[in-house]
PDB file of C-alpha atoms and ligand atoms in Angstrom:
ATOM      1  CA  UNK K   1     -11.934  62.627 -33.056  1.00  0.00           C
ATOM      2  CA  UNK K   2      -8.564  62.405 -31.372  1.00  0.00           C
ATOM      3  CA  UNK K   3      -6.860  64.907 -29.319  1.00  0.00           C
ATOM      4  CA  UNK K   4      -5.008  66.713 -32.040  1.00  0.00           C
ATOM      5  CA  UNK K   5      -8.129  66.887 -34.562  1.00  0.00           C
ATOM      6  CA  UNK K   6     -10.099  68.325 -31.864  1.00  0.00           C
ATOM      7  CA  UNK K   7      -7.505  71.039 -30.689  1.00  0.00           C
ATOM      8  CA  UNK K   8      -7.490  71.831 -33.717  1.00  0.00           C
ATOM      9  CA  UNK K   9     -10.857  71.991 -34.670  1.00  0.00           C
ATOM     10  CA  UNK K  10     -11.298  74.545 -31.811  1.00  0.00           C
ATOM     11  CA  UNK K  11      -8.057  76.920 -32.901  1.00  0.00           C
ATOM     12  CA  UNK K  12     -10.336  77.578 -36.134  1.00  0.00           C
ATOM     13  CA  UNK K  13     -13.628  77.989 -34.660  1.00  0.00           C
ATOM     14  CA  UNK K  14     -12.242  80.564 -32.427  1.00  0.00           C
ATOM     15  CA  UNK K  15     -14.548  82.581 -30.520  1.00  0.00           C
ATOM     16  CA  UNK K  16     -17.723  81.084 -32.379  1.00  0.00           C
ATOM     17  CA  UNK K  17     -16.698  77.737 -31.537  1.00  0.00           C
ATOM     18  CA  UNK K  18     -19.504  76.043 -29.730  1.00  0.00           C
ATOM     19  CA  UNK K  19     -17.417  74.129 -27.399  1.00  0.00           C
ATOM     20  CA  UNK K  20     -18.031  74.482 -23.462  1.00  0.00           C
ATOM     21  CA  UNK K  21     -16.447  71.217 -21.976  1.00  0.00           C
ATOM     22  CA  UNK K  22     -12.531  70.208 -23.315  1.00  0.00           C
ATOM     23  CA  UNK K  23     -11.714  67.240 -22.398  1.00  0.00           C
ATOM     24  CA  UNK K  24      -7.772  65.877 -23.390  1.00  0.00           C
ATOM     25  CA  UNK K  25      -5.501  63.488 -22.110  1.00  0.00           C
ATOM     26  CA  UNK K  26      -1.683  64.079 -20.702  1.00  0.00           C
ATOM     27  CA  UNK K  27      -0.540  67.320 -18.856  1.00  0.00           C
ATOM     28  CA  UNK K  28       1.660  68.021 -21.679  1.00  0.00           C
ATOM     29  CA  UNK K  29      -1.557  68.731 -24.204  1.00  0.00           C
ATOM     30  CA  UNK K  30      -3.422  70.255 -21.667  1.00  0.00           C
ATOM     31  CA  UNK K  31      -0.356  72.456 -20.576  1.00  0.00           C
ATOM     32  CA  UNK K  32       0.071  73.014 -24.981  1.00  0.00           C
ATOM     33  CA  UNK K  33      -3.472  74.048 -24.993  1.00  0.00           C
ATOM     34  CA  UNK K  34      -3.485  76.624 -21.953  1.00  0.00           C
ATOM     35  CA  UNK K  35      -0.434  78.094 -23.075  1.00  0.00           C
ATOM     36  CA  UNK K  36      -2.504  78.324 -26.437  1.00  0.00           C
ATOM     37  CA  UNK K  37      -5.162  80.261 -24.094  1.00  0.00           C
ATOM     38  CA  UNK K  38      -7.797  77.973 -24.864  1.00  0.00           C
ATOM     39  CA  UNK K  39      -9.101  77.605 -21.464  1.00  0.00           C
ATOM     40  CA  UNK K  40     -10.837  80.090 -18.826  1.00  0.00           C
ATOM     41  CA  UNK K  41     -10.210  79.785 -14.952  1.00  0.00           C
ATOM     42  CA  UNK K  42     -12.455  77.737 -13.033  1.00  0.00           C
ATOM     43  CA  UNK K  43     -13.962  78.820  -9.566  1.00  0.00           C
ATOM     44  CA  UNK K  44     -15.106  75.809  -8.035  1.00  0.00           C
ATOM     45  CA  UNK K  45     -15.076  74.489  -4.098  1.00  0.00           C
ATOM     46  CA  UNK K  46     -16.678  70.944  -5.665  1.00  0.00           C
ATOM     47  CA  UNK K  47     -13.617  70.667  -7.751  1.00  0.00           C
ATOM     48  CA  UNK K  48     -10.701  71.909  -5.296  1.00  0.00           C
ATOM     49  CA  UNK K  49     -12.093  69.719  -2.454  1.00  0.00           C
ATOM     50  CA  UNK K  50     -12.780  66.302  -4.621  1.00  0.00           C
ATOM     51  CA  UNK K  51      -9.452  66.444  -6.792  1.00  0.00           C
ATOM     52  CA  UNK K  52      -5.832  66.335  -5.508  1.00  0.00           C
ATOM     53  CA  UNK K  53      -3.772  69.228  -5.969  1.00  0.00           C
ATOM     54  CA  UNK K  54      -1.224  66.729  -7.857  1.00  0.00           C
ATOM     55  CA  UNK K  55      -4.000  66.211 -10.606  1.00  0.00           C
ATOM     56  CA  UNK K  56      -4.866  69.822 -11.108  1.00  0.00           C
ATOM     57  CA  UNK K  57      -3.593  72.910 -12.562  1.00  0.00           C
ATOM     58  CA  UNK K  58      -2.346  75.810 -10.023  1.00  0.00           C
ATOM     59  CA  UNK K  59      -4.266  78.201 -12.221  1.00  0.00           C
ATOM     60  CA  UNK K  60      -7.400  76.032 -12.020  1.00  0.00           C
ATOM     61  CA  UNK K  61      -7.163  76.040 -15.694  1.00  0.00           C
ATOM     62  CA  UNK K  62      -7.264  72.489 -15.913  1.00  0.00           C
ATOM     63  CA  UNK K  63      -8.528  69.498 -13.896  1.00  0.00           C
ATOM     64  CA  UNK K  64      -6.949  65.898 -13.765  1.00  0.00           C
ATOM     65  CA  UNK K  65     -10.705  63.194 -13.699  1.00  0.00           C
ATOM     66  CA  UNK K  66      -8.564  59.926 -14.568  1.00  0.00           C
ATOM     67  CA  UNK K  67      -5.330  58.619 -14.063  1.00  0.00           C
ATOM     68  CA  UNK K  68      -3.087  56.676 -15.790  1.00  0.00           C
ATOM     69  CA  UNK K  69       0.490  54.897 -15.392  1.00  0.00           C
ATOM     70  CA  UNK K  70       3.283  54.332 -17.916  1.00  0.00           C
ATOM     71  CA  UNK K  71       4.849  50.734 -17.385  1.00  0.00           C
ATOM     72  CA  UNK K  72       7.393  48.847 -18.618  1.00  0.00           C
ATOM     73  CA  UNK K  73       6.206  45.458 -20.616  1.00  0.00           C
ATOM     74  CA  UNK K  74       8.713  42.753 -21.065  1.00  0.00           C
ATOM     75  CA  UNK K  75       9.273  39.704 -23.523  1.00  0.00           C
ATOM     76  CA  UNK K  76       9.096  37.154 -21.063  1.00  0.00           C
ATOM     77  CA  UNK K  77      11.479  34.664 -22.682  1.00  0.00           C
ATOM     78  CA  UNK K  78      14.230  36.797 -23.425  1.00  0.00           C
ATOM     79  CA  UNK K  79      14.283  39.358 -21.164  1.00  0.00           C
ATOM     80  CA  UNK K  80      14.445  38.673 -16.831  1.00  0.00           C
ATOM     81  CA  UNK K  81      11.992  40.939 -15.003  1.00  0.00           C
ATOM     82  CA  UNK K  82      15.143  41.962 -12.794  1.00  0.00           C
ATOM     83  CA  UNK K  83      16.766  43.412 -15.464  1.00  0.00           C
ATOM     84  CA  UNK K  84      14.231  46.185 -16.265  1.00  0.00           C
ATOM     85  CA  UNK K  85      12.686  47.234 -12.857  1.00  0.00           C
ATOM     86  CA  UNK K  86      13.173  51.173 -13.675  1.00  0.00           C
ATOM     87  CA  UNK K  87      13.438  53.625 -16.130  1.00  0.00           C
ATOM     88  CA  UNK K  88      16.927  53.726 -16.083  1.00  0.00           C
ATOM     89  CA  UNK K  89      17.278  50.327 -16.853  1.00  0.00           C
ATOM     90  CA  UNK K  90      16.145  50.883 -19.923  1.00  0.00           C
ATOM     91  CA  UNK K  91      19.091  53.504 -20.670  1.00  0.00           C
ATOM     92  CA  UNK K  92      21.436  50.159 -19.609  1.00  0.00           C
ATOM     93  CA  UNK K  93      23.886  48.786 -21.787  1.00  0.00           C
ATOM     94  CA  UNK K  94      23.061  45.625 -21.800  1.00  0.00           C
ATOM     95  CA  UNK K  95      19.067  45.996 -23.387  1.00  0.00           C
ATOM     96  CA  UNK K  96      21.025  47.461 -26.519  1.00  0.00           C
ATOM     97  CA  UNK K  97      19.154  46.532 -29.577  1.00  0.00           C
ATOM     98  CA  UNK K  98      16.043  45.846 -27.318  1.00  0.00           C
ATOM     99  CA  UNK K  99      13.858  49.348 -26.333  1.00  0.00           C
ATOM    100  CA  UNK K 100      10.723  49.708 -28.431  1.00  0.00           C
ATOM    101  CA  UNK K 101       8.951  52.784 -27.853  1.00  0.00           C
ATOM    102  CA  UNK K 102       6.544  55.209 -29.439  1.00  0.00           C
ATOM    103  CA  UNK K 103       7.722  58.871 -30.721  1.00  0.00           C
ATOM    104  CA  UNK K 104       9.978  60.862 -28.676  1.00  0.00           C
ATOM    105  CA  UNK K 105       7.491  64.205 -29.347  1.00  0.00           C
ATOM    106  CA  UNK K 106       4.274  62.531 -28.320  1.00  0.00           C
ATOM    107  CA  UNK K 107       2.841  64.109 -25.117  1.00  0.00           C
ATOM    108  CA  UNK K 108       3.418  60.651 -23.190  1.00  0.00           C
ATOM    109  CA  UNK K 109       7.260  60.382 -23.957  1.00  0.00           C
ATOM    110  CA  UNK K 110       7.162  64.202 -23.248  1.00  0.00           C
ATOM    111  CA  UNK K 111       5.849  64.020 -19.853  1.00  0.00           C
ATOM    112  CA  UNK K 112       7.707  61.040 -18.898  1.00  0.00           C
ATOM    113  CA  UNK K 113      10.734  63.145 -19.345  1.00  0.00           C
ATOM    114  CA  UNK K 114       9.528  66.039 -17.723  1.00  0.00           C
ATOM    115  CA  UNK K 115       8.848  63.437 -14.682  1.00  0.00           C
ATOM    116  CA  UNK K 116      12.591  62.407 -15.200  1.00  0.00           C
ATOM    117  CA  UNK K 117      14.197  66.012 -15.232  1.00  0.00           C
ATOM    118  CA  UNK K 118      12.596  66.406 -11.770  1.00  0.00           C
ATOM    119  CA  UNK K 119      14.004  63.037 -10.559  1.00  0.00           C
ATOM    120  CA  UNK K 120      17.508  62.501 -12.608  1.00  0.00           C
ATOM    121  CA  UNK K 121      17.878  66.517 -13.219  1.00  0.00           C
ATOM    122  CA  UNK K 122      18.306  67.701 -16.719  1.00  0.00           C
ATOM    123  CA  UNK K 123      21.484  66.475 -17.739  1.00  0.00           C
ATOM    124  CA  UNK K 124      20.740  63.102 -15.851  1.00  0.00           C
ATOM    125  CA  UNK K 125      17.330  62.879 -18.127  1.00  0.00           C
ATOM    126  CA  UNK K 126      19.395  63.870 -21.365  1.00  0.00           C
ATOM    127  CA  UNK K 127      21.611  61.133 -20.844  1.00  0.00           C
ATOM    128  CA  UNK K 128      18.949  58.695 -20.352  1.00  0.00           C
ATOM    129  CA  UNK K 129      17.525  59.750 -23.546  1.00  0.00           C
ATOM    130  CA  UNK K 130      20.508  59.432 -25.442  1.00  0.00           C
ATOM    131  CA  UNK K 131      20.909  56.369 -23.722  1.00  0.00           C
ATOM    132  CA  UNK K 132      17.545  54.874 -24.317  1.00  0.00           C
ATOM    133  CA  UNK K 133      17.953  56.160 -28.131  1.00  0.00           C
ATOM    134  CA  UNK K 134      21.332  53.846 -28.419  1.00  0.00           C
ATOM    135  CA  UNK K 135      19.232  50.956 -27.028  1.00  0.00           C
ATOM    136  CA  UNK K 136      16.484  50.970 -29.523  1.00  0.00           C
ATOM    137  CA  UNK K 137      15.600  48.102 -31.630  1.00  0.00           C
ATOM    138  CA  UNK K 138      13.772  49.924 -34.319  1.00  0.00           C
ATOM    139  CA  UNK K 139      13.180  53.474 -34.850  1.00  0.00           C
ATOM    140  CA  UNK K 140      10.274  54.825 -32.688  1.00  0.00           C
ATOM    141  CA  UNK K 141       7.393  54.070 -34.428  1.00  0.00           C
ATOM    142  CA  UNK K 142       3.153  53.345 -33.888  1.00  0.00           C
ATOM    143  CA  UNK K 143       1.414  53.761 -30.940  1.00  0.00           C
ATOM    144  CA  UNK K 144       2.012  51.607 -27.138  1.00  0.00           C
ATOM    145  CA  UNK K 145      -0.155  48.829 -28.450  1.00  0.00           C
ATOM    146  CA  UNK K 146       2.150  48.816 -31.419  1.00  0.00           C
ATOM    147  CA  UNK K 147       4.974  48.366 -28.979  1.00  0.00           C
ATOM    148  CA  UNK K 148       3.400  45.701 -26.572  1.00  0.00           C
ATOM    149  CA  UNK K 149       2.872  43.319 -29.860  1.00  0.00           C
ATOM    150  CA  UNK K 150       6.447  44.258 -30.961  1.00  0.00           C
ATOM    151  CA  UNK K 151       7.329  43.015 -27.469  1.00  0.00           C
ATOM    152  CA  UNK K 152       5.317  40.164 -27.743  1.00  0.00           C
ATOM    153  CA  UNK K 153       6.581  39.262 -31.374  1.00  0.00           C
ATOM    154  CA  UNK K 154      10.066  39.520 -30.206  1.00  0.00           C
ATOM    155  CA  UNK K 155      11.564  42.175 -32.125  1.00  0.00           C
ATOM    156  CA  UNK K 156      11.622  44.249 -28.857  1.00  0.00           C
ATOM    157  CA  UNK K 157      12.402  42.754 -25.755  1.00  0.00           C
ATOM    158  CA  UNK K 158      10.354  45.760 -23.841  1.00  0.00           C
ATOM    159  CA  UNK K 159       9.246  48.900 -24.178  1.00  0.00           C
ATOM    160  CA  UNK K 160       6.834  51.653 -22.866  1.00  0.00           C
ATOM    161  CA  UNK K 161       3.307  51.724 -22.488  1.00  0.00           C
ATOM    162  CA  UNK K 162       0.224  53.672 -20.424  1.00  0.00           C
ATOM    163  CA  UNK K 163      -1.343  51.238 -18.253  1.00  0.00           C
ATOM    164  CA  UNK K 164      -4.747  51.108 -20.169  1.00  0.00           C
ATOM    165  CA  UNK K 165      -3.567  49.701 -23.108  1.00  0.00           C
ATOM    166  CA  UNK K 166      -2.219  46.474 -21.076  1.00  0.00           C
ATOM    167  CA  UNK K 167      -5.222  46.568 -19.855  1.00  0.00           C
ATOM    168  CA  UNK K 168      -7.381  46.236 -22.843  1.00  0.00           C
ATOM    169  CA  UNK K 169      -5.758  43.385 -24.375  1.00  0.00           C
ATOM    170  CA  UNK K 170      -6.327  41.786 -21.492  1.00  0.00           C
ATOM    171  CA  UNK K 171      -9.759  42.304 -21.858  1.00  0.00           C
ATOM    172  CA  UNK K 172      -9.820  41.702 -24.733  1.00  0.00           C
ATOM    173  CA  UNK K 173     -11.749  38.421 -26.011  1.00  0.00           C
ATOM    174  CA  UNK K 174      -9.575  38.019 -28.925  1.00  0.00           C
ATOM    175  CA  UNK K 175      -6.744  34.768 -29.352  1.00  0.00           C
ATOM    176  CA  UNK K 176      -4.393  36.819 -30.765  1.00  0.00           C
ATOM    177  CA  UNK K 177      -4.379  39.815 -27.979  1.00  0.00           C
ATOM    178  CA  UNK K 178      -4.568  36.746 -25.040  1.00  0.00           C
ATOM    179  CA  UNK K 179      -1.558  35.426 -26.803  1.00  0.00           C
ATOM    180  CA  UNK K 180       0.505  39.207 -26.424  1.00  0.00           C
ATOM    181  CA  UNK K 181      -0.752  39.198 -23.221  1.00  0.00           C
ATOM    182  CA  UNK K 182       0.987  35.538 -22.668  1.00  0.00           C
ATOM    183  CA  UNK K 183       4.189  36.749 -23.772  1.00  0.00           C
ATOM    184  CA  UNK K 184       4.563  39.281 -21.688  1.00  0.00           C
ATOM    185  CA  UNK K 185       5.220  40.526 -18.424  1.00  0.00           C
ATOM    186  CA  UNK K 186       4.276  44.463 -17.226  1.00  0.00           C
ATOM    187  CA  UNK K 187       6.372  46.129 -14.125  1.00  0.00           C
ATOM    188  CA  UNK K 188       5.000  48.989 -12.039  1.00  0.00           C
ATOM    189  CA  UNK K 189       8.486  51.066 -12.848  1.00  0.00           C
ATOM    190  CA  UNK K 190      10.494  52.647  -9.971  1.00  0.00           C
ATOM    191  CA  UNK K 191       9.420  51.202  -6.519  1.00  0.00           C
ATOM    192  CA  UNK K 192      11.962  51.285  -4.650  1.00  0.00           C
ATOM    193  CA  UNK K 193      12.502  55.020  -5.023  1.00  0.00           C
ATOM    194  CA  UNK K 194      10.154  57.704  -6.799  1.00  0.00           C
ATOM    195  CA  UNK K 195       7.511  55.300  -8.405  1.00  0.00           C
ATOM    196  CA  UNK K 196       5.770  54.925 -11.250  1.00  0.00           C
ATOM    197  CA  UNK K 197       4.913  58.203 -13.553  1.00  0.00           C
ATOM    198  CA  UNK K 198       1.523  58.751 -13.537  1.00  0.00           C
ATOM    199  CA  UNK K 199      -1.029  60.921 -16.102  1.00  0.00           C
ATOM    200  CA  UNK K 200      -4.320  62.061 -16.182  1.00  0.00           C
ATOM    201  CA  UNK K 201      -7.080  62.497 -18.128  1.00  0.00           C
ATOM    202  CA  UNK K 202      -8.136  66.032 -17.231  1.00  0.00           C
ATOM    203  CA  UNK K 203     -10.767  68.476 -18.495  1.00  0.00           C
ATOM    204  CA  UNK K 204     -11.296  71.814 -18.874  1.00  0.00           C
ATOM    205  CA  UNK K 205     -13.988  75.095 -19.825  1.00  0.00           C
ATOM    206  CA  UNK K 206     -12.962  76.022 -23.186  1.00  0.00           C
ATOM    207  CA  UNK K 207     -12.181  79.620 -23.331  1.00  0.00           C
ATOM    208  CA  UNK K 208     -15.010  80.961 -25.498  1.00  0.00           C
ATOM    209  CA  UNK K 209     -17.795  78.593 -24.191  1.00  0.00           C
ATOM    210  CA  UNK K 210     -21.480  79.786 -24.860  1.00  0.00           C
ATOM    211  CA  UNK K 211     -22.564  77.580 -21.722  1.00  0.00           C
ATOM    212  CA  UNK K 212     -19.808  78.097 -19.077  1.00  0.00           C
ATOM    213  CA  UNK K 213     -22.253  77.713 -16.103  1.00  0.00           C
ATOM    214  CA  UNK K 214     -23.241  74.143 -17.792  1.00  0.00           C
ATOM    215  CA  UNK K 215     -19.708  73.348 -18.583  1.00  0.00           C
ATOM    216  CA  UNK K 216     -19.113  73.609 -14.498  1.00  0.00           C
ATOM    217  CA  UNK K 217     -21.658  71.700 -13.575  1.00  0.00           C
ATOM    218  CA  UNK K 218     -20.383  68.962 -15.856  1.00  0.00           C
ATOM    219  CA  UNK K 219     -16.741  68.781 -14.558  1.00  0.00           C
ATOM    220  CA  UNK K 220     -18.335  69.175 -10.895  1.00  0.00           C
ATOM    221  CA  UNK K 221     -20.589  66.121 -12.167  1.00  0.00           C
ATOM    222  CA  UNK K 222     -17.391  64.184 -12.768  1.00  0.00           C
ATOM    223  CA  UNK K 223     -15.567  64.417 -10.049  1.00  0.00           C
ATOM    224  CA  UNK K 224     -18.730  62.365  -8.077  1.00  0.00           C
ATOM    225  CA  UNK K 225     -17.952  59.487  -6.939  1.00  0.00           C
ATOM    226  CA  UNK K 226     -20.567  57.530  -9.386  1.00  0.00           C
ATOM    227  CA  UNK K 227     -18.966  59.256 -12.193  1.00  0.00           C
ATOM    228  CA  UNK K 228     -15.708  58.650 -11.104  1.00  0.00           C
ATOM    229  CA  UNK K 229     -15.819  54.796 -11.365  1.00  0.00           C
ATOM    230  CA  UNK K 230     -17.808  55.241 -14.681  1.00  0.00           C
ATOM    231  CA  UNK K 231     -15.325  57.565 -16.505  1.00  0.00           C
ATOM    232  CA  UNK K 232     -12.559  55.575 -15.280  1.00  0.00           C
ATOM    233  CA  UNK K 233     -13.705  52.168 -16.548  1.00  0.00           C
ATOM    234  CA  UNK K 234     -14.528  53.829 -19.915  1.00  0.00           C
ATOM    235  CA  UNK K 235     -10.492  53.742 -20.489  1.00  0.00           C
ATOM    236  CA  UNK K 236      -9.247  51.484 -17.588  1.00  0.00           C
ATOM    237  CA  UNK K 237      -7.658  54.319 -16.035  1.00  0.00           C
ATOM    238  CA  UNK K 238      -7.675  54.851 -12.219  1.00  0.00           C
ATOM    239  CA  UNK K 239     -10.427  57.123 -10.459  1.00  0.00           C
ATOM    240  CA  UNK K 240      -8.446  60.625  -9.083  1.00  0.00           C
ATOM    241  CA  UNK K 241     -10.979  60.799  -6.645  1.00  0.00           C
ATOM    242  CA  UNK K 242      -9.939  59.810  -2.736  1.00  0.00           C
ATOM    243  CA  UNK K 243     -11.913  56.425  -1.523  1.00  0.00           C
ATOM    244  CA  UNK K 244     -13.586  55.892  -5.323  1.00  0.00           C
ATOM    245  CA  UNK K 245     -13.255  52.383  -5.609  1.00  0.00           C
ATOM    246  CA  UNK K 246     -12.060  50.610  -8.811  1.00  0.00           C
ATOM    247  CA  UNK K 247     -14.572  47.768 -10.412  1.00  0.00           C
ATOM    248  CA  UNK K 248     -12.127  46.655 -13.018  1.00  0.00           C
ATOM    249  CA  UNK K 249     -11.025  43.053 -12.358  1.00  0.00           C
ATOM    250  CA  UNK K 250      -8.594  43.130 -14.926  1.00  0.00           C
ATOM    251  CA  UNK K 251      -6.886  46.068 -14.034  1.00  0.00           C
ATOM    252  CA  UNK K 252      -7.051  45.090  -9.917  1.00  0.00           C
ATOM    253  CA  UNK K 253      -5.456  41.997 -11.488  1.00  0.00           C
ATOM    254  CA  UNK K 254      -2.172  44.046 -11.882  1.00  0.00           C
ATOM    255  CA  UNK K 255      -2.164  44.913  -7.860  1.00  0.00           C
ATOM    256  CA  UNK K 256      -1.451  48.399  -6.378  1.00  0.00           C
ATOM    257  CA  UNK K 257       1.662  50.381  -7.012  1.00  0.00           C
ATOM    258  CA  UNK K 258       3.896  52.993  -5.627  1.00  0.00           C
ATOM    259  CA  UNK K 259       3.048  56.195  -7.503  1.00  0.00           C
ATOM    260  CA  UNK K 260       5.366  59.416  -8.449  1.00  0.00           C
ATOM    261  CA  UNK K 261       3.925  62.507  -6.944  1.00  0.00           C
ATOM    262  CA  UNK K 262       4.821  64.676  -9.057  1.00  0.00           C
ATOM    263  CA  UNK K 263       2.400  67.129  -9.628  1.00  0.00           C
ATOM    264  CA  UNK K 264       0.431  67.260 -13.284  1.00  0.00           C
ATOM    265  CA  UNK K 265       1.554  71.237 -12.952  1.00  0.00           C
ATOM    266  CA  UNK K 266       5.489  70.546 -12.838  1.00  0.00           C
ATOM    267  CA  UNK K 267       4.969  67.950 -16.125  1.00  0.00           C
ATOM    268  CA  UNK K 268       3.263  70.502 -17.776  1.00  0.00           C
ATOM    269  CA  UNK K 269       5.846  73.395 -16.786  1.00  0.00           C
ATOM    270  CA  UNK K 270       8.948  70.922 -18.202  1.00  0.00           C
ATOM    271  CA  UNK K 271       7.663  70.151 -21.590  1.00  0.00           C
ATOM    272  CA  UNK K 272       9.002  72.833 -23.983  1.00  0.00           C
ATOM    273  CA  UNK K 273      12.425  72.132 -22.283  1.00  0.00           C
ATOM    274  CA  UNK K 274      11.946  68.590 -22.581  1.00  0.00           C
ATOM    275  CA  UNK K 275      10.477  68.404 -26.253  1.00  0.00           C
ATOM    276  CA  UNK K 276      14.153  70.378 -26.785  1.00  0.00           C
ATOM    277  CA  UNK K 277      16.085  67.624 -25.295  1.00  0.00           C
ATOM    278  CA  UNK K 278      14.428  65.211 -27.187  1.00  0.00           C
ATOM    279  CA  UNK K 279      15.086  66.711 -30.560  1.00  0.00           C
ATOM    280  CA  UNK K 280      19.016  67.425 -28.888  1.00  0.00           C
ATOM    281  CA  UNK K 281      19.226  63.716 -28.439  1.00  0.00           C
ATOM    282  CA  UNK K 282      17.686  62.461 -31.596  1.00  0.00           C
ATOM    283  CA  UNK K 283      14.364  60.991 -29.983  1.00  0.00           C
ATOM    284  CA  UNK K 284      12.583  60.938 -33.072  1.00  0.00           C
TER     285      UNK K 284
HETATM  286 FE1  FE2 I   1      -3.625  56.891 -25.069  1.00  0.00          FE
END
């Protein structure tokens, strides 16, 4: 069930919904789903000690378990690496016709924005948009592994993508995905000033849960270091845990990175403003 389904599933349960743990990825759906009050406060030492207060919610509504990066992924024969080394770049004149990405309204665009109105400020980010909406060489469409193979097939020369799904077609053992993965090149966004945005995978106790004490101990059970590694290899995301090591060759593979700090909380707080811009700009 995806994140959507199972939000949803849980709106019409309502307080007979048998739900204890909620699990979703992006601070924009978790921030959608406290604001929805589907959550109760957490009151755990475990929890505050083991995960960074970048990757957690100031109410302790919501804890970040994973992490995950949005890069840029190039068509190696058209486009030069130099030329898309930020965000910005990809608002630049001269990739008009090439920017692939998915929809504007998804929580990932949405919290890459928010990210961008606390870097560019909000008339800075609403020009990018409108910029990177000028630049686009079909209208936004699928999901990032839709846009890495559109990269890849050349009818974008680069576009957007979480880390994870780079990742997997690496892994994967198929000709075809080795042959995307050929094509193209992937750039940590951003180094040489506020780094690459980065996501989590967070979790939560849902509101009306019959087993809250459980719920707890699961979350706690997550943030251990053995859990860690195993939760974040499940989706070749990052562990949020300090001095949890990753075992993921592949992903190792792509080296270490300058991340943005800023916090899950301040993605979350931008994202009706930003899900504004985006329908201001046309970011369908
Ligand atoms: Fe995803």
């Amino acid at each position: 069930m995806n994140d959507e389904a199972l939000l949803e599933r849980l709106r019409s349960e309502g307080s007979r919904s048998p739900a204890d743990v909620v699990l979703l990825v992006d601070a924009a759906r978790l921030a959608k789903a406290e604001s929805d009050n589907m959550f109760q406060p957490i009151q755990s030492n475990v929890l505050n000690q083991a995960i960074p207060e970048r990757f957690r919610s100031k109410n302790n509504l919501w804890y970040g378990f994973s992490a995950r990066a949005r890069v840029i992924v190039y068509n190696k024969e058209n486009i030069k690496p130099e030329q898309v080394q930020t965000y910005q770049d990809l608002a630049s004149p001269a990739l008009k016709g090439q920017v692939c990405t998915r929809s504007g309204s998804h929580p990932y665009m949405l919290s890459l924005m928010s990210s961008l109105i606390s870097h560019l400020g909000e008339y800075g980010a609403t020009q990018w948009a409108k910029d990177v909406v000028a630049n686009m060489a079909r209208a936004p469409k699928g999901g990032d592994t839709d846009q890495i193979r559109g990269v890849a097939s050349g009818e974008c020369g680069v576009a957007l993508s979480n880390s994870y799904y780079y990742v997997r077609l690496m892994r994967s053992n198929k000709p075809e995905d080795q042959e995307v993965v050929r094509k193209t090149g992937l750039i940590w966004p951003n180094q040489q000033s506020f780094g690459t945005h980065v996501n989590i995978s967070g979790g939560a106790i849902a509101a009306n849960a019959p087993h809250a004490d459980k719920a707890l101990q699961f979350l706690e059970y997550l943030a251990t270091p053995e859990a860690q590694t195993y939760f974040a290899n499940g989706n070749n995301e990052f562990p949020v845990v300090a001095g949890v090591k990753l075992e993921n060759a592949e992903l190792e593979k792509l080296g270490s990175f300058k991340q943005d700090v800023t916090p899950a909380q301040v993605l979350a707080d931008n994202t009706r403003l930003t899900q504004q811009i985006m329908d201001k700009v046309g970011y369908k």
